[in-house]
CSV table of C-alpha atoms in Angstrom, one decimal:
chain,number,residue,atom,x,y,z
A,1,GLU,CA,-4.6,-1.1,-19.0
A,2,VAL,CA,-2.2,-0.1,-16.2
A,3,GLN,CA,0.5,-2.7,-15.7
A,4,LEU,CA,3.3,-2.7,-13.2
A,5,VAL,CA,5.8,-5.6,-13.5
A,6,GLU,CA,8.5,-5.9,-10.8
A,7,SER,CA,11.8,-7.8,-11.2
A,8,GLY,CA,15.2,-8.1,-9.6
A,9,GLY,CA,14.4,-10.0,-6.4
A,10,GLY,CA,16.2,-13.1,-5.2
A,11,LEU,CA,18.1,-14.8,-2.5
A,12,VAL,CA,20.9,-12.6,-1.1
A,13,GLN,CA,23.2,-12.9,1.8
A,14,TRP,CA,23.0,-10.6,4.9
A,15,GLY,CA,24.8,-7.4,4.0
A,16,GLY,CA,24.3,-7.8,0.3
A,17,SER,CA,22.6,-5.7,-2.3
A,18,LEU,CA,20.0,-5.9,-5.0
A,19,ARG,CA,18.4,-3.5,-7.5
A,20,LEU,CA,14.7,-3.9,-7.9
A,21,SER,CA,13.0,-2.7,-11.0
A,22,CYS,CA,9.4,-2.0,-12.0
A,23,ALA,CA,8.3,-1.6,-15.6
A,24,ALA,CA,5.2,0.5,-16.0
A,25,SER,CA,2.8,0.6,-19.0
A,26,GLY,CA,-0.7,1.7,-19.8
A,27,PHE,CA,-0.4,5.2,-18.4
A,28,THR,CA,1.7,8.3,-18.6
A,29,PHE,CA,4.4,7.3,-16.1
A,30,SER,CA,6.0,10.8,-15.8
A,31,SER,CA,2.7,12.2,-14.4
A,32,TYR,CA,2.5,10.0,-11.4
A,33,TRP,CA,4.3,9.7,-8.0
A,34,MET,CA,5.4,6.1,-7.5
A,35,SER,CA,6.1,4.0,-4.4
A,36,TRP,CA,7.4,0.7,-3.1
A,37,VAL,CA,5.5,-1.2,-0.4
A,38,ARG,CA,6.7,-4.5,1.1
A,39,GLN,CA,5.1,-7.4,2.9
A,40,ALA,CA,7.1,-9.8,5.0
A,41,PRO,CA,5.9,-13.5,4.7
A,42,GLY,CA,2.6,-13.9,6.5
A,43,LYS,CA,2.7,-10.3,7.8
A,44,GLY,CA,1.0,-6.9,7.0
A,45,LEU,CA,1.9,-4.2,4.6
A,46,GLU,CA,4.7,-1.7,5.1
A,47,TRP,CA,5.3,1.4,3.0
A,48,VAL,CA,9.0,1.7,2.0
A,49,ALA,CA,9.6,4.7,-0.2
A,50,THR,CA,7.9,7.2,-2.5
A,51,ILE,CA,9.3,9.3,-5.3
A,52,LYS,CA,7.7,12.4,-6.9
A,53,LYS,CA,6.9,12.3,-10.6
A,54,ASP,CA,10.0,14.2,-11.6
A,55,GLY,CA,12.3,12.6,-9.1
A,56,SER,CA,12.9,15.8,-7.2
A,57,GLU,CA,11.3,14.6,-3.9
A,58,LYS,CA,11.8,11.3,-2.1
A,59,HIS,CA,10.5,9.8,1.2
A,60,TYR,CA,11.6,6.7,3.1
A,61,VAL,CA,10.5,4.8,6.1
A,62,ASP,CA,13.1,5.2,8.9
A,63,SER,CA,14.2,1.6,8.9
A,64,VAL,CA,15.6,1.8,5.3
A,65,LYS,CA,17.0,5.4,5.3
A,66,GLY,CA,20.6,5.3,4.3
A,67,ARG,CA,20.4,1.8,2.9
A,68,PHE,CA,17.7,2.0,0.2
A,69,THR,CA,17.4,4.4,-2.7
A,70,ILE,CA,14.4,5.0,-4.8
A,71,SER,CA,14.8,6.3,-8.3
A,72,ARG,CA,13.0,6.5,-11.6
A,73,ASP,CA,13.7,6.8,-15.4
A,74,ASN,CA,10.8,8.5,-17.0
A,75,ALA,CA,12.2,7.9,-20.5
A,76,LYS,CA,12.1,4.2,-19.8
A,77,ASN,CA,8.9,4.2,-17.8
A,78,SER,CA,10.7,2.5,-15.0
A,79,LEU,CA,11.0,2.7,-11.2
A,80,TYR,CA,13.9,1.3,-9.2
A,81,LEU,CA,14.8,0.5,-5.6
A,82,GLN,CA,18.4,0.0,-4.8
A,83,VAL,CA,18.6,-2.1,-1.6
A,84,ASN,CA,21.9,-2.2,0.2
A,85,SER,CA,23.2,-3.6,3.5
A,86,LEU,CA,20.3,-6.1,3.6
A,87,ARG,CA,19.1,-7.5,6.9
A,88,ALA,CA,17.0,-10.5,7.7
A,89,GLU,CA,14.1,-8.1,8.5
A,90,ASP,CA,14.2,-6.9,4.9
A,91,THR,CA,12.9,-10.3,3.7
A,92,ALA,CA,9.6,-9.5,2.0
A,93,LEU,CA,7.6,-9.3,-1.2
A,94,TYR,CA,8.3,-5.9,-2.6
A,95,TYR,CA,5.4,-4.3,-4.5
A,96,CYS,CA,5.7,-1.4,-6.9
A,97,ALA,CA,2.6,0.9,-6.7
A,98,ARG,CA,1.3,3.9,-8.5
A,99,ASP,CA,0.0,6.7,-6.4
A,100,MET,CA,-3.4,8.2,-7.0
A,101,LEU,CA,-3.9,11.4,-9.0
A,102,THR,CA,-7.1,13.4,-8.5
A,103,ASP,CA,-7.9,16.8,-10.0
A,104,GLY,CA,-4.3,17.2,-10.7
A,105,TYR,CA,-3.2,16.6,-7.1
A,106,ASN,CA,-1.2,13.6,-6.0
A,107,LEU,CA,-2.8,11.6,-3.2
A,108,GLU,CA,-0.4,9.2,-1.4
A,109,TYR,CA,-2.7,6.2,-1.8
A,110,PHE,CA,-1.7,3.2,-3.8
A,111,GLN,CA,-4.2,2.9,-6.7
A,112,PHE,CA,-2.4,0.2,-8.8
A,113,TRP,CA,-0.1,-2.5,-7.7
A,114,GLY,CA,2.3,-5.0,-9.4
A,115,GLN,CA,2.4,-8.6,-8.3
A,116,GLY,CA,5.7,-8.1,-6.4
A,117,THR,CA,9.2,-9.4,-6.4
A,118,LEU,CA,10.5,-11.5,-3.5
A,119,VAL,CA,13.6,-10.6,-1.6
A,120,THR,CA,15.0,-13.2,0.7
A,121,VAL,CA,17.9,-12.3,3.0
A,122,SER,CA,19.9,-15.3,4.3
A,123,SER,CA,22.4,-15.3,7.2
B,1,GLU,CA,4.9,8.3,13.3
B,2,ILE,CA,1.1,7.8,13.2
B,3,VAL,CA,0.1,4.3,14.4
B,4,LEU,CA,-3.0,2.8,13.0
B,5,THR,CA,-4.7,0.1,15.1
B,6,GLN,CA,-7.3,-2.2,13.5
B,7,SER,CA,-9.8,-4.2,15.4
B,8,PRO,CA,-10.6,-7.0,15.6
B,9,ALA,CA,-7.7,-9.0,14.2
B,10,THR,CA,-10.1,-11.6,12.8
B,11,LEU,CA,-13.9,-11.7,12.2
B,12,SER,CA,-15.8,-14.9,11.5
B,13,LEU,CA,-19.0,-14.1,9.6
B,14,SER,CA,-21.6,-15.7,7.3
B,15,LEU,CA,-22.6,-14.7,3.8
B,16,GLY,CA,-25.1,-11.9,3.7
B,17,GLU,CA,-24.0,-10.5,7.1
B,18,ARG,CA,-23.2,-6.8,7.6
B,19,VAL,CA,-19.7,-6.1,8.9
B,20,THR,CA,-18.0,-3.1,10.3
B,21,LEU,CA,-14.2,-2.9,10.6
B,22,SER,CA,-12.5,-0.4,12.7
B,23,CYS,CA,-9.3,1.6,12.3
B,24,ARG,CA,-8.1,4.0,15.0
B,25,ALA,CA,-5.2,6.5,14.5
B,26,SER,CA,-2.8,7.5,17.3
B,27,GLN,CA,-3.4,11.2,16.3
B,28,SER,CA,-5.8,12.9,13.9
B,29,VAL,CA,-5.4,12.2,10.2
B,30,THR,CA,-8.4,14.3,9.3
B,31,THR,CA,-10.0,12.3,6.5
B,32,TYR,CA,-6.7,11.2,4.9
B,33,LEU,CA,-7.3,7.5,5.2
B,34,ALA,CA,-7.7,4.6,2.8
B,35,TRP,CA,-8.9,1.0,3.0
B,36,TYR,CA,-7.5,-1.9,1.0
B,37,GLN,CA,-8.6,-5.4,0.4
B,38,GLN,CA,-6.0,-8.2,0.0
B,39,LYS,CA,-6.8,-11.8,-1.0
B,40,PRO,CA,-4.3,-14.7,-0.6
B,41,GLY,CA,-1.6,-14.6,-3.3
B,42,GLN,CA,-2.8,-11.3,-4.7
B,43,ALA,CA,-1.7,-7.7,-4.4
B,44,PRO,CA,-3.8,-5.3,-2.4
B,45,ARG,CA,-6.7,-3.5,-4.0
B,46,LEU,CA,-7.7,0.1,-3.1
B,47,LEU,CA,-11.3,0.2,-1.9
B,48,ILE,CA,-11.9,3.6,-0.2
B,49,TYR,CA,-9.8,6.8,-0.2
B,50,ASP,CA,-10.1,10.0,1.8
B,51,ALA,CA,-12.2,8.1,4.3
B,52,SER,CA,-15.4,7.8,2.4
B,53,ASN,CA,-14.8,7.8,-1.4
B,54,ARG,CA,-15.1,4.5,-3.2
B,55,ALA,CA,-12.3,3.8,-5.7
B,56,THR,CA,-13.2,3.1,-9.3
B,57,GLY,CA,-15.0,-0.2,-9.8
B,58,VAL,CA,-15.6,-0.9,-6.1
B,59,PRO,CA,-19.1,-2.2,-5.4
B,60,ALA,CA,-21.6,0.0,-3.5
B,61,ARG,CA,-21.8,-2.5,-0.6
B,62,PHE,CA,-18.5,-1.1,0.5
B,63,SER,CA,-18.6,2.2,2.4
B,64,GLY,CA,-16.2,4.1,4.5
B,65,GLY,CA,-16.7,6.6,7.3
B,66,GLY,CA,-15.1,8.6,10.1
B,67,SER,CA,-12.7,11.4,10.6
B,68,GLY,CA,-10.0,12.5,13.0
B,69,THR,CA,-8.9,9.3,14.7
B,70,ASP,CA,-11.8,6.8,14.3
B,71,PHE,CA,-12.7,5.2,11.0
B,72,THR,CA,-14.9,2.4,9.8
B,73,LEU,CA,-15.2,0.2,6.7
B,74,THR,CA,-18.7,-1.3,6.3
B,75,ILE,CA,-19.7,-4.1,4.0
B,76,SER,CA,-23.4,-4.1,3.9
B,77,SER,CA,-23.9,-7.7,2.9
B,78,LEU,CA,-21.0,-10.1,2.7
B,79,GLU,CA,-20.4,-11.8,-0.7
B,80,PRO,CA,-18.2,-14.8,-1.2
B,81,GLU,CA,-15.5,-12.7,-2.8
B,82,ASP,CA,-15.3,-10.4,0.3
B,83,PHE,CA,-13.5,-12.8,2.5
B,84,ALA,CA,-10.1,-11.3,2.7
B,85,VAL,CA,-7.7,-9.2,4.8
B,86,TYR,CA,-8.5,-5.5,5.0
B,87,TYR,CA,-5.9,-2.8,5.8
B,88,CYS,CA,-6.2,0.9,6.5
B,89,GLN,CA,-3.5,3.4,5.5
B,90,GLN,CA,-3.0,7.1,6.3
B,91,ARG,CA,-1.5,9.8,4.1
B,92,TYR,CA,-1.7,12.6,6.6
B,93,SER,CA,2.0,12.6,7.4
B,94,TRP,CA,5.3,10.9,6.5
B,95,PRO,CA,6.0,8.1,7.0
B,96,LEU,CA,2.9,6.6,5.4
B,97,THR,CA,1.6,3.9,7.7
B,98,PHE,CA,-0.7,0.9,7.5
B,99,GLY,CA,-2.8,-0.8,10.1
B,100,GLY,CA,-2.1,-4.4,11.0
B,101,GLY,CA,-5.1,-5.7,9.2
B,102,THR,CA,-8.4,-7.4,9.9
B,103,LYS,CA,-9.1,-10.8,8.4
B,104,VAL,CA,-12.7,-11.5,7.5
B,105,GLU,CA,-13.2,-15.2,7.3
B,106,ILE,CA,-16.1,-17.5,6.7
B,107,LYS,CA,-17.9,-18.8,9.8
């Protein structure tokens, strides 16, 4: 069974930093692209970042470029999101998600999701 | 950035009704579009990928269609567990984007 368990969220002051983690199990982690998607309270979904299976390619939404860094440790089956210079608009539930693999090709859809870790930025 | 517009924002429907949700892209995404279902307090669930392919375990009452800029998600007969928020998402180009969602509520 695929499991994704996020941790590391919390209450942080404006301008602060956090490191979000996602522990993966139930699949060959090193074979899949992985992503972070966030959801502000009562709002819709927003894609944040994606990393290739070997970490050689990364993509970010413009609003977090230069502030957030996605990374992974395939030996530890773990995905990370370093979030710096936090702003009020970064307050959200952050989901770890596994991309979809079909016929050996990665499709940038989110096939499995964790339950999320909440980041709250206070001023 | 490709903007996805979902309409309507809310639909009030009865059990057993047929419903069609709409997602319009600001430019062509060919068939690179997915649909997700999200219930309160839960993570989203992938329903449809590449416009018309049902994800594993998704009931046959869910179907997707469209290409280019106009897409639909149809639920042939609403079940109690289908009342939720539905989002579309494109993978045609970075940044990946979601629509604003359509809430399907009980009438």
